[in-house]
Amino acid sequence: MPEMDGYKLTHEVRSDPRMKDLFITLNTSLSGSFNDAMVEKVGCDRFISKFQPDLLVDVVQQRIRRDL
């Protein structure tokens, strides 16, 4: 079975008409231009590099407030 990572999962979600509009934030330890290109290619809404827990919490709280 192939390995599943956040990019593959995002691609699969975007390919499914039932889930294609979900808001997706990737939280990864990877960084750099390759990572930026992959985030754009798979259609991720937000990218947060790991070790920024406050930023991750802020993004989640903003989405919750928006969807209430």
Backbone as JSON, one array per atom type, in Angstrom:
{
  "sequence": "MPEMDGYKLTHEVRSDPRMKDLFITLNTSLSGSFNDAMVEKVGCDRFISKFQPDLLVDVVQQRIRRDL",
  "N": [[0.85, -1.19, 0.0], [0.63, 2.19, -0.9], [2.36, 4.95, 0.61], [0.72, 7.43, 2.57], [0.63, 10.86, 2.58], [0.3, 14.32, 3.61], [0.07, 15.82, 1.26], [-0.78, 13.96, -0.66], [-3.18, 13.16, 0.54], [-4.58, 15.62, 0.49], [-4.78, 15.99, -2.29], [-6.41, 13.77, -2.91], [-8.77, 14.43, -1.51], [-9.5, 16.83, -2.81], [-10.11, 15.75, -5.24], [-12.46, 14.45, -4.87], [-15.8, 14.95, -5.32], [-17.59, 15.25, -3.19], [-16.13, 16.25, -1.1], [-14.53, 18.26, -1.99], [-14.58, 21.0, -1.4], [-13.72, 21.37, 1.17], [-11.95, 23.05, 3.78], [-8.52, 23.05, 3.91], [-5.7, 22.74, 5.86], [-2.31, 22.32, 5.84], [0.08, 21.02, 8.02], [3.32, 20.88, 8.42], [6.71, 19.66, 8.69], [8.34, 20.17, 6.64], [9.84, 22.53, 4.39], [10.47, 25.28, 2.13], [10.99, 25.98, -1.42], [10.14, 23.78, -2.96], [8.21, 22.6, -1.33], [6.36, 24.73, -1.16], [5.52, 24.8, -3.82], [4.26, 22.3, -4.01], [2.16, 22.59, -2.18], [0.6, 24.5, -3.5], [0.07, 23.08, -5.86], [-1.53, 20.86, -5.06], [-3.71, 22.12, -3.99], [-4.06, 23.16, -1.42], [-5.44, 25.09, 1.25], [-4.22, 26.53, 3.34], [-0.9, 26.69, 4.65], [1.16, 25.67, 7.22], [4.16, 25.7, 8.82], [5.61, 23.23, 10.94], [5.96, 23.45, 14.51], [4.88, 25.86, 15.12], [2.72, 26.3, 17.01], [0.91, 28.25, 18.01], [0.09, 29.69, 15.76], [-1.19, 27.67, 14.32], [-3.34, 27.1, 16.05], [-4.64, 29.6, 15.92], [-5.5, 29.63, 13.21], [-7.3, 27.47, 13.19], [-9.19, 28.38, 15.08], [-10.14, 30.69, 13.75], [-11.43, 29.52, 11.54], [-13.43, 28.06, 12.83], [-14.94, 30.12, 14.01], [-15.78, 31.41, 11.68], [-17.43, 29.52, 10.52], [-19.54, 29.23, 12.25]],
  "CA": [[0.0, 0.0, 0.0], [1.45, 3.4, -0.97], [2.35, 5.82, 1.79], [-0.18, 8.58, 2.47], [1.09, 12.05, 3.26], [-0.67, 15.41, 3.53], [-0.13, 16.22, -0.13], [-1.6, 12.92, -1.3], [-4.52, 13.26, 1.13], [-5.22, 16.82, -0.06], [-5.12, 15.68, -3.68], [-7.56, 12.86, -2.92], [-9.94, 15.18, -1.06], [-9.87, 17.76, -3.88], [-10.62, 14.96, -6.37], [-13.75, 13.87, -4.49], [-16.8, 16.03, -5.36], [-18.26, 15.41, -1.89], [-15.25, 16.89, -0.12], [-13.59, 19.16, -2.68], [-14.61, 22.36, -0.88], [-13.25, 21.43, 2.55], [-10.79, 23.9, 4.05], [-7.41, 22.17, 4.28], [-4.45, 23.33, 6.32], [-1.24, 21.35, 6.03], [1.02, 21.35, 9.07], [4.42, 19.99, 8.07], [8.06, 20.08, 9.05], [9.03, 20.5, 5.4], [9.74, 23.93, 3.97], [11.23, 25.58, 0.93], [10.25, 26.21, -2.65], [9.47, 22.55, -3.38], [7.01, 22.47, -0.5], [5.42, 25.77, -1.6], [4.95, 24.36, -5.1], [3.36, 21.17, -3.76], [0.97, 23.13, -1.52], [-0.2, 25.12, -4.56], [-0.33, 22.06, -6.83], [-2.6, 20.0, -4.55], [-4.87, 22.95, -3.66], [-4.19, 23.4, 0.02], [-5.87, 26.46, 1.57], [-3.21, 27.15, 4.21], [0.26, 25.9, 4.99], [1.82, 26.13, 8.43], [5.27, 24.82, 9.16], [5.49, 22.74, 12.32], [6.6, 24.2, 15.59], [4.19, 27.14, 15.25], [1.41, 25.9, 17.54], [0.0, 29.39, 18.16], [-0.47, 29.99, 14.44], [-2.13, 26.59, 14.02], [-4.54, 27.35, 16.87], [-5.32, 30.77, 15.35], [-6.18, 29.24, 11.97], [-8.44, 26.64, 13.55], [-10.2, 29.24, 15.71], [-10.74, 31.54, 12.71], [-12.36, 28.69, 10.75], [-14.59, 27.73, 13.66], [-15.75, 31.33, 14.1], [-16.36, 31.67, 10.36], [-18.45, 28.52, 10.19], [-20.65, 29.2, 13.23]],
  "C": [[0.89, 1.25, 0.0], [1.3, 4.24, 0.3], [1.45, 7.02, 1.53], [0.46, 9.74, 3.23], [0.05, 13.16, 3.06], [-0.94, 15.87, 2.11], [-1.04, 15.24, -0.86], [-3.04, 13.0, -0.77], [-5.26, 14.48, 0.58], [-5.64, 16.6, -1.5], [-6.36, 14.79, -3.75], [-8.84, 13.58, -2.51], [-10.42, 16.12, -2.16], [-10.46, 17.02, -5.08], [-12.01, 14.38, -6.11], [-14.79, 14.99, -4.46], [-17.5, 16.27, -4.03], [-17.44, 16.2, -0.9], [-14.39, 17.99, -0.71], [-13.54, 20.58, -2.12], [-14.18, 22.47, 0.59], [-12.05, 22.36, 2.66], [-9.68, 22.99, 4.56], [-6.2, 23.0, 4.65], [-3.45, 22.21, 6.5], [-0.29, 21.88, 7.08], [2.19, 20.38, 8.91], [5.76, 20.55, 8.51], [8.87, 20.44, 7.82], [8.87, 21.98, 5.08], [10.55, 24.11, 2.7], [10.36, 25.67, -0.29], [9.54, 24.96, -3.16], [8.16, 22.39, -2.61], [5.96, 23.49, -0.91], [4.74, 25.36, -2.9], [3.96, 23.22, -4.91], [2.06, 21.64, -3.11], [0.04, 23.74, -2.58], [-0.75, 24.05, -5.51], [-1.53, 21.23, -6.33], [-3.83, 20.79, -4.1], [-5.12, 23.14, -2.19], [-4.58, 24.85, 0.27], [-4.84, 27.22, 2.41], [-2.09, 26.16, 4.44], [0.89, 26.5, 6.23], [2.96, 25.16, 8.71], [5.14, 24.43, 10.64], [6.26, 23.65, 13.26], [6.1, 25.64, 15.64], [2.79, 26.87, 15.81], [0.43, 27.06, 17.69], [-0.66, 29.75, 16.84], [-1.49, 28.92, 14.05], [-3.43, 26.78, 14.79], [-5.33, 28.53, 16.31], [-6.11, 30.41, 14.09], [-7.42, 28.41, 12.28], [-9.55, 27.49, 14.18], [-10.88, 30.15, 14.7], [-11.76, 30.75, 11.9], [-13.6, 28.35, 11.55], [-15.51, 28.94, 13.74], [-16.47, 31.62, 12.79], [-17.53, 30.75, 10.07], [-19.61, 28.44, 11.19], [-21.84, 29.98, 12.74]]
}
